Amino acid sequence: MLIGLALVAWRRPARAAEVARLLERLGGAFLKAGQLLATRVDVVGETLAAELGRLHDSVAPMPSRHALLAARQAFADPPPEMLAALARPPIASGSIACVYRMTWQGRDLAVKVRRPDVIRRFAADTAIVSGFARLAARVPRLARLPMTDIVGQLGEALRGQLDFAQETRYLHRLRADLADVDGVVVPEPVDELTAGGVITMTFAEGLTKEPGDPESTERGVTTLVRTVYHMLFVRGFIHVDLHQGNAYIRPGGEVVILDAGFMFPLSEMARTSFTRFFGGMIKGDGEFCARILLASARGVAEGADVAGFQREVADLVNRSSGAVAQDFELGPFAVRLFDLQRGHAVFAEPEFVFPLLCLLALEGTVRRLHPLMDFQIEAAPYVMQGLLTGALTAPGAPENMTI
């Protein structure tokens, strides 16, 4: 459905705003999908991407009474400063929550308040999508894909965005994981003002969606890419939702990451396998990548053409490695990779969907703001660090490699 809407908006630019409004009304997971599409100007076109970009932090806000009620439910005695802040219009309004600015004990803070109906709407959406996944799994062409597992894990991760206690823990972890990464800022949660459907954190100044001077922008994009690679290959803790409303580049190139709701902790097996696969891509070693996929697969059907699978994966990787961002398209690459796994009865690891979603959003930003970046070679130091921190000892991993 979303692809059809995008095509309509592409061919008839006047419909782009209507498509964005429709996704906003549908809310929940549909709105979240619109946010992801907004990062891919190369896929949906500038007109639709601009309209969908509003869904990052300019969704119609909830009434003040809902925000005030959430605060009174969360705290026995909310600070007067918080109640005054929530009575004013929010400074940002997304699919899950609205954000308000507050001054408390001399500190400038941001107060994130969960929408009252979002849990019900997300539950309904994930139930619908799960139903479609079960039906799709009966289609012979899709039967070998772990559709229900993929949708189940995605649904669980999306529901995690509604758990503000978990998001607070993830913010603390994200700050710790990125403490040694230069040029990255993550707001600090204020635990005594965080409970129920309310998260309070330090306020980040100087945020704008407009690109700064080209040099600062490219420096910021490079920092963002390196940050993602550090999270993915070294820490195994993925931010799946780094759209323009969650990641900002300040003038000067500093990166600010505001949100930790849609995070996914990879298993050590998945982190190891994905790190080794990406390392093989950097080297242009398609045969190695094929062996990684076989070693990490859930299973391989009896009688599967393993040699054919290895040959076709190797060819795909060899054709795709070494390209700069403007020449490499992760979306078609991933689709072709899943198609090869399906066609050769190799049962893929569902966790791999999360790094791919993360990199798809990141790729959209890179292609728009720093198209000549070597998207793959930037990963090399982090792949090597990931290998040195335990990837080589993963059970079932094939022979060692160096980058």
Short mmCIF file of C-alpha atoms in Angstrom, two decimals:
data_model
loop_
_atom_site.label_atom_id
_atom_site.label_comp_id
_atom_site.label_asym_id
_atom_site.label_seq_id
_atom_site.Cartn_x
_atom_site.Cartn_y
_atom_site.Cartn_z
CA MET A 1 0.00 0.00 0.00
CA LEU A 2 2.75 2.43 0.96
CA ILE A 3 4.62 1.79 -2.30
CA GLY A 4 1.42 2.51 -4.26
CA LEU A 5 0.89 5.76 -2.38
CA ALA A 6 4.48 6.76 -3.05
CA LEU A 7 4.06 6.14 -6.78
CA VAL A 8 0.91 8.25 -6.87
CA ALA A 9 2.66 11.10 -5.08
CA TRP A 10 5.71 10.78 -7.33
CA ARG A 11 3.63 11.13 -10.48
CA ARG A 12 1.26 13.72 -9.05
CA PRO A 13 3.25 15.98 -6.68
CA ALA A 14 0.08 17.73 -5.50
CA ARG A 15 -0.92 14.46 -3.82
CA ALA A 16 2.21 14.28 -1.65
CA ALA A 17 0.71 16.32 1.20
CA GLU A 18 -2.43 14.17 1.03
CA VAL A 19 -0.36 11.00 1.39
CA ALA A 20 1.41 12.43 4.45
CA ARG A 21 -1.90 13.42 6.02
CA LEU A 22 -3.31 9.93 5.38
CA LEU A 23 -0.36 8.26 7.14
CA GLU A 24 -0.72 10.74 9.99
CA ARG A 25 -4.40 9.84 10.39
CA LEU A 26 -3.62 6.11 10.28
CA GLY A 27 -0.98 6.69 12.94
CA GLY A 28 0.94 3.96 14.74
CA ALA A 29 3.08 1.71 12.58
CA PHE A 30 1.86 3.37 9.35
CA LEU A 31 3.17 6.73 10.53
CA LYS A 32 6.45 5.07 11.49
CA ALA A 33 6.76 3.65 7.97
CA GLY A 34 6.21 7.14 6.56
CA GLN A 35 9.07 8.42 8.71
CA LEU A 36 11.38 5.77 7.25
CA LEU A 37 10.33 6.60 3.68
CA ALA A 38 11.06 10.28 4.36
CA THR A 39 14.75 9.44 4.75
CA ARG A 40 14.86 8.02 1.20
CA VAL A 41 14.67 10.99 -1.15
CA ASP A 42 16.30 8.79 -3.76
CA VAL A 43 13.35 6.37 -3.56
CA VAL A 44 10.24 8.56 -3.11
CA GLY A 45 11.43 11.84 -4.64
CA GLU A 46 12.01 15.26 -3.08
CA THR A 47 8.35 16.35 -3.01
CA LEU A 48 7.02 13.36 -1.09
CA ALA A 49 10.12 13.13 1.12
CA ALA A 50 9.64 16.75 2.17
CA GLU A 51 5.99 16.15 3.10
CA LEU A 52 6.76 12.91 4.92
CA GLY A 53 9.59 14.65 6.77
CA ARG A 54 6.93 16.54 8.72
CA LEU A 55 5.98 13.23 10.35
CA HIS A 56 9.31 13.15 12.19
CA ASP A 57 8.46 15.90 14.67
CA SER A 58 5.56 17.99 13.34
CA VAL A 59 2.60 15.65 13.70
CA ALA A 60 -0.57 17.26 15.07
CA PRO A 61 0.08 17.54 18.84
CA MET A 62 -2.09 16.03 21.53
CA PRO A 63 -4.26 18.40 23.59
CA SER A 64 -2.56 19.94 26.64
CA ARG A 65 -5.03 18.18 28.94
CA HIS A 66 -3.70 14.80 27.81
CA ALA A 67 -0.11 15.81 28.55
CA LEU A 68 -1.08 17.20 31.95
CA LEU A 69 -3.02 14.03 32.78
CA ALA A 70 0.03 11.89 31.88
CA ALA A 71 2.19 13.95 34.25
CA ARG A 72 -0.29 13.67 37.11
CA GLN A 73 -0.54 9.90 36.56
CA ALA A 74 3.25 9.55 36.52
CA PHE A 75 4.06 11.67 39.59
CA ALA A 76 2.30 12.09 42.92
CA ASP A 77 3.30 15.75 42.95
CA PRO A 78 4.52 16.99 39.53
CA PRO A 79 6.75 20.08 39.75
CA PRO A 80 4.84 23.30 38.94
CA GLU A 81 7.44 24.03 36.24
CA MET A 82 6.51 20.79 34.48
CA LEU A 83 2.78 21.50 34.60
CA ALA A 84 3.38 24.99 33.24
CA ALA A 85 5.50 23.58 30.39
CA LEU A 86 2.88 20.98 29.44
CA ALA A 87 0.18 23.65 29.31
CA ARG A 88 2.13 25.33 26.49
CA PRO A 89 2.38 24.05 22.89
CA PRO A 90 5.06 21.38 22.40
CA ILE A 91 8.33 22.17 20.67
CA ALA A 92 8.11 18.88 18.74
CA SER A 93 5.38 16.34 18.10
CA GLY A 94 6.04 12.84 16.79
CA SER A 95 4.19 9.57 16.34
CA ILE A 96 4.78 8.33 19.91
CA ALA A 97 5.07 11.47 22.01
CA CYS A 98 5.18 15.24 22.22
CA VAL A 99 8.17 17.14 23.60
CA TYR A 100 7.96 20.25 25.79
CA ARG A 101 10.65 22.64 27.01
CA MET A 102 10.99 23.28 30.72
CA THR A 103 13.32 25.11 33.12
CA TRP A 104 13.80 23.37 36.47
CA GLN A 105 16.30 24.23 39.19
CA GLY A 106 18.24 26.36 36.74
CA ARG A 107 18.48 23.55 34.16
CA ASP A 108 17.06 23.64 30.65
CA LEU A 109 15.19 20.36 30.11
CA ALA A 110 13.09 18.56 27.51
CA VAL A 111 9.99 16.68 28.70
CA LYS A 112 8.80 13.85 26.45
CA VAL A 113 5.18 12.79 27.07
CA ARG A 114 3.65 9.66 25.53
CA ARG A 115 0.39 10.06 23.62
CA PRO A 116 -2.55 8.47 25.47
CA ASP A 117 -3.88 6.34 22.59
CA VAL A 118 -0.61 5.19 21.05
CA ILE A 119 -0.40 1.82 22.86
CA ARG A 120 -3.83 0.77 21.60
CA ARG A 121 -3.10 1.92 18.04
CA PHE A 122 0.25 0.17 17.82
CA ALA A 123 -1.26 -3.04 19.19
CA ALA A 124 -3.94 -2.97 16.48
CA ASP A 125 -1.39 -2.23 13.74
CA THR A 126 0.99 -5.00 14.75
CA ALA A 127 -1.90 -7.46 14.95
CA ILE A 128 -2.90 -6.56 11.38
CA VAL A 129 0.67 -6.86 10.09
CA SER A 130 1.15 -10.18 11.91
CA GLY A 131 -1.99 -11.49 10.25
CA PHE A 132 -0.66 -10.52 6.82
CA ALA A 133 2.67 -12.18 7.67
CA ARG A 134 0.94 -15.46 8.53
CA LEU A 135 -0.95 -15.34 5.25
CA ALA A 136 2.18 -14.46 3.30
CA ALA A 137 4.02 -17.41 4.85
CA ARG A 138 1.54 -19.70 3.06
CA VAL A 139 2.47 -18.33 -0.35
CA PRO A 140 4.92 -20.77 -1.95
CA ARG A 141 7.20 -17.98 -3.16
CA LEU A 142 7.52 -16.59 0.38
CA ALA A 143 7.23 -19.79 2.38
CA ARG A 144 10.97 -20.10 2.97
CA LEU A 145 11.33 -16.61 4.40
CA PRO A 146 10.95 -16.32 8.20
CA MET A 147 8.11 -13.82 7.75
CA THR A 148 6.38 -14.41 11.07
CA ASP A 149 9.68 -14.29 12.98
CA ILE A 150 10.70 -11.05 11.24
CA VAL A 151 7.35 -9.39 11.88
CA GLY A 152 7.31 -10.68 15.45
CA GLN A 153 10.72 -9.20 16.21
CA LEU A 154 9.82 -5.92 14.49
CA GLY A 155 6.57 -5.74 16.43
CA GLU A 156 8.37 -6.35 19.71
CA ALA A 157 10.92 -3.64 18.91
CA LEU A 158 8.18 -1.19 17.94
CA ARG A 159 6.30 -1.93 21.16
CA GLY A 160 9.53 -1.19 22.99
CA GLN A 161 9.17 2.43 21.87
CA LEU A 162 6.09 2.66 24.06
CA ASP A 163 7.99 1.48 27.16
CA PHE A 164 9.48 4.67 28.55
CA ALA A 165 11.24 2.84 31.39
CA GLN A 166 13.09 0.78 28.78
CA GLU A 167 13.86 3.88 26.70
CA THR A 168 15.35 5.56 29.76
CA ARG A 169 17.62 2.55 30.32
CA TYR A 170 18.56 2.62 26.64
CA LEU A 171 19.40 6.33 26.82
CA HIS A 172 21.78 5.64 29.69
CA ARG A 173 23.33 2.74 27.75
CA LEU A 174 23.60 4.80 24.56
CA ARG A 175 25.40 7.59 26.45
CA ALA A 176 27.82 5.04 27.91
CA ASP A 177 28.39 3.26 24.58
CA LEU A 178 29.10 6.53 22.73
CA ALA A 179 31.05 8.26 25.50
CA ASP A 180 34.35 7.73 23.66
CA VAL A 181 33.03 8.62 20.19
CA ASP A 182 34.15 12.14 19.28
CA GLY A 183 31.56 14.67 18.13
CA VAL A 184 28.43 12.89 19.42
CA VAL A 185 26.01 14.16 22.07
CA VAL A 186 23.23 12.12 23.73
CA PRO A 187 20.96 13.95 26.23
CA GLU A 188 21.15 12.79 29.83
CA PRO A 189 17.91 11.48 31.39
CA VAL A 190 16.79 13.20 34.59
CA ASP A 191 15.69 10.12 36.52
CA GLU A 192 13.81 11.95 39.30
CA LEU A 193 11.55 13.54 36.66
CA THR A 194 11.06 10.34 34.65
CA ALA A 195 8.21 7.89 35.30
CA GLY A 196 5.20 6.31 33.60
CA GLY A 197 4.61 8.02 30.26
CA VAL A 198 7.09 10.86 30.89
CA ILE A 199 10.83 11.06 30.17
CA THR A 200 12.75 14.20 31.13
CA MET A 201 16.24 14.81 29.76
CA THR A 202 18.72 17.61 29.25
CA PHE A 203 17.71 20.03 26.49
CA ALA A 204 19.86 20.09 23.33
CA GLU A 205 20.39 23.58 21.93
CA GLY A 206 21.15 24.61 18.37
CA LEU A 207 19.22 21.95 16.48
CA THR A 208 18.06 22.58 12.93
CA LYS A 209 17.01 20.39 10.02
CA GLU A 210 18.55 22.74 7.48
CA PRO A 211 22.01 21.64 6.29
CA GLY A 212 24.80 23.99 7.31
CA ASP A 213 27.85 24.78 5.21
CA PRO A 214 28.97 21.84 3.05
CA GLU A 215 32.16 21.19 5.04
CA SER A 216 30.36 21.02 8.41
CA THR A 217 27.55 18.93 6.93
CA GLU A 218 29.92 16.37 5.43
CA ARG A 219 31.86 16.24 8.70
CA GLY A 220 28.62 15.65 10.59
CA VAL A 221 27.48 12.93 8.18
CA THR A 222 30.85 11.21 8.55
CA THR A 223 30.49 11.35 12.36
CA LEU A 224 26.95 9.94 12.14
CA VAL A 225 28.10 7.08 9.90
CA ARG A 226 30.98 6.23 12.22
CA THR A 227 28.64 6.37 15.21
CA VAL A 228 26.25 3.90 13.59
CA TYR A 229 29.11 1.56 12.69
CA HIS A 230 30.40 1.73 16.28
CA MET A 231 26.94 0.80 17.60
CA LEU A 232 26.44 -1.95 15.04
CA PHE A 233 29.81 -3.70 14.80
CA VAL A 234 31.39 -2.98 18.19
CA ARG A 235 28.49 -2.67 20.64
CA GLY A 236 25.80 -4.70 18.89
CA PHE A 237 23.22 -2.13 19.98
CA ILE A 238 21.38 -0.71 16.97
CA HIS A 239 19.43 2.51 16.62
CA VAL A 240 16.81 1.60 14.02
CA ASP A 241 15.20 5.04 13.88
CA LEU A 242 17.87 7.63 13.04
CA HIS A 243 15.63 9.88 10.97
CA GLN A 244 15.85 13.68 10.86
CA GLY A 245 13.74 14.06 13.98
CA ASN A 246 16.07 11.90 16.08
CA ALA A 247 19.55 12.74 14.75
CA TYR A 248 20.68 16.32 14.11
CA ILE A 249 23.89 17.83 12.78
CA ARG A 250 24.80 21.04 14.56
CA PRO A 251 26.70 23.87 12.84
CA GLY A 252 30.29 22.74 13.08
CA GLY A 253 29.49 19.08 12.46
CA GLU A 254 28.58 17.82 15.94
CA VAL A 255 25.88 15.10 15.95
CA VAL A 256 23.05 15.03 18.50
CA ILE A 257 21.01 11.82 18.98
CA LEU A 258 17.80 12.60 20.85
CA ASP A 259 15.83 9.39 21.06
CA ALA A 260 16.52 5.81 22.15
CA GLY A 261 13.07 4.28 21.76
CA PHE A 262 13.53 2.09 18.67
CA MET A 263 16.74 0.30 19.65
CA PHE A 264 17.57 -3.38 19.12
CA PRO A 265 20.27 -5.32 21.01
CA LEU A 266 21.73 -7.86 18.61
CA SER A 267 22.61 -11.32 19.82
CA GLU A 268 26.34 -11.99 19.82
CA MET A 269 25.85 -14.45 16.96
CA ALA A 270 24.06 -11.86 14.83
CA ARG A 271 26.58 -9.11 15.63
CA THR A 272 29.48 -11.42 14.81
CA SER A 273 27.95 -12.68 11.56
CA PHE A 274 26.90 -9.25 10.31
CA THR A 275 30.32 -7.81 11.17
CA ARG A 276 32.09 -10.57 9.27
CA PHE A 277 29.70 -10.24 6.31
CA PHE A 278 30.33 -6.49 6.07
CA GLY A 279 34.06 -7.14 6.35
CA GLY A 280 33.80 -9.47 3.38
CA MET A 281 32.02 -6.76 1.40
CA ILE A 282 34.77 -4.26 2.19
CA LYS A 283 37.35 -6.75 0.89
CA GLY A 284 35.23 -7.63 -2.11
CA ASP A 285 35.31 -11.29 -1.02
CA GLY A 286 31.92 -12.55 -2.16
CA GLU A 287 32.71 -16.21 -1.49
CA PHE A 288 33.52 -15.40 2.14
CA CYS A 289 30.21 -13.50 2.47
CA ALA A 290 28.32 -16.47 1.09
CA ARG A 291 29.92 -18.77 3.66
CA ILE A 292 28.97 -16.33 6.43
CA LEU A 293 25.33 -16.43 5.35
CA LEU A 294 25.36 -20.22 5.30
CA ALA A 295 27.00 -20.43 8.73
CA SER A 296 24.49 -18.00 10.28
CA ALA A 297 21.35 -19.33 8.59
CA ARG A 298 18.52 -20.84 10.64
CA GLY A 299 18.77 -23.87 8.41
CA VAL A 300 19.23 -25.13 4.85
CA ALA A 301 16.62 -27.32 3.19
CA GLU A 302 17.56 -30.85 2.22
CA GLY A 303 18.66 -30.95 -1.41
CA ALA A 304 19.31 -27.19 -1.57
CA ASP A 305 21.70 -26.00 -4.27
CA VAL A 306 24.34 -24.73 -1.85
CA ALA A 307 27.00 -24.32 -4.54
CA GLY A 308 24.59 -22.26 -6.66
CA PHE A 309 23.72 -20.10 -3.66
CA GLN A 310 27.37 -19.43 -2.90
CA ARG A 311 28.11 -18.61 -6.52
CA GLU A 312 25.24 -16.12 -6.89
CA VAL A 313 25.87 -14.42 -3.53
CA ALA A 314 29.56 -14.07 -4.37
CA ASP A 315 28.67 -12.47 -7.70
CA LEU A 316 26.24 -10.04 -6.04
CA VAL A 317 28.77 -8.96 -3.40
CA ASN A 318 31.63 -8.65 -5.87
CA ARG A 319 29.53 -6.37 -8.08
CA SER A 320 28.48 -4.21 -5.12
CA SER A 321 31.69 -3.78 -3.13
CA GLY A 322 33.86 -0.68 -3.29
CA ALA A 323 31.15 1.71 -4.53
CA VAL A 324 30.66 5.22 -3.16
CA ALA A 325 27.27 6.10 -1.68
CA GLN A 326 25.79 7.54 -4.86
CA ASP A 327 26.54 4.33 -6.77
CA PHE A 328 25.57 1.71 -4.17
CA GLU A 329 21.92 0.98 -3.39
CA LEU A 330 21.44 -1.03 -0.22
CA GLY A 331 17.69 -1.54 -0.77
CA PRO A 332 17.93 -3.49 -4.05
CA PHE A 333 21.02 -5.27 -2.71
CA ALA A 334 19.13 -6.48 0.39
CA VAL A 335 16.07 -7.50 -1.63
CA ARG A 336 18.24 -9.51 -4.01
CA LEU A 337 20.08 -11.11 -1.08
CA PHE A 338 16.83 -12.21 0.57
CA ASP A 339 15.58 -13.44 -2.79
CA LEU A 340 18.67 -15.61 -3.22
CA GLN A 341 18.19 -17.06 0.25
CA ARG A 342 14.55 -17.80 -0.49
CA GLY A 343 15.24 -19.24 -3.93
CA HIS A 344 17.95 -21.57 -2.66
CA ALA A 345 16.05 -22.64 0.48
CA VAL A 346 18.51 -21.01 2.88
CA PHE A 347 16.52 -19.94 5.94
CA ALA A 348 17.74 -16.45 6.87
CA GLU A 349 18.40 -15.16 10.40
CA PRO A 350 15.52 -12.71 11.16
CA GLU A 351 17.74 -10.48 13.33
CA PHE A 352 19.56 -9.32 10.18
CA VAL A 353 16.53 -7.20 9.33
CA PHE A 354 17.42 -4.67 12.05
CA PRO A 355 20.93 -3.73 10.86
CA LEU A 356 19.54 -3.49 7.34
CA LEU A 357 16.76 -1.12 8.43
CA CYS A 358 19.31 0.98 10.30
CA LEU A 359 21.65 1.14 7.30
CA LEU A 360 18.79 1.89 4.89
CA ALA A 361 17.88 5.04 6.82
CA LEU A 362 21.55 5.98 7.16
CA GLU A 363 22.17 5.40 3.46
CA GLY A 364 19.38 7.83 2.60
CA THR A 365 21.05 10.57 4.66
CA VAL A 366 24.47 9.85 3.17
CA ARG A 367 23.21 9.84 -0.42
CA ARG A 368 21.48 13.19 0.17
CA LEU A 369 24.19 15.04 2.10
CA HIS A 370 27.51 13.32 1.33
CA PRO A 371 27.04 11.26 -1.86
CA LEU A 372 30.76 10.78 -2.56
CA MET A 373 31.44 9.10 0.79
CA ASP A 374 32.79 5.56 0.53
CA PHE A 375 29.99 4.08 2.63
CA GLN A 376 31.73 0.74 2.98
CA ILE A 377 35.35 1.68 3.60
CA GLU A 378 34.30 4.00 6.46
CA ALA A 379 33.19 0.85 8.26
CA ALA A 380 36.60 -0.85 8.10
CA PRO A 381 38.06 0.31 11.49
CA TYR A 382 34.82 -0.60 13.28
CA VAL A 383 34.57 -3.97 11.60
CA MET A 384 38.14 -4.69 12.68
CA GLN A 385 37.39 -3.56 16.24
CA GLY A 386 34.26 -5.71 16.26
CA LEU A 387 36.26 -8.70 15.11
CA LEU A 388 38.85 -8.11 17.82
CA THR A 389 36.21 -7.86 20.55
CA GLY A 390 34.92 -11.36 20.09
CA ALA A 391 33.53 -11.88 16.58
CA LEU A 392 36.20 -14.44 15.71
CA THR A 393 35.14 -16.76 18.54
CA ALA A 394 31.45 -16.99 17.58
CA PRO A 395 30.18 -20.58 17.36
CA GLY A 396 29.95 -21.82 13.82
CA ALA A 397 31.94 -18.92 12.32
CA PRO A 398 34.04 -19.82 9.31
CA GLU A 399 37.76 -19.19 9.04
CA ASN A 400 39.44 -16.04 10.29
CA MET A 401 39.73 -12.95 8.17
CA THR A 402 41.53 -9.61 8.26
CA ILE A 403 40.44 -6.27 6.81
#
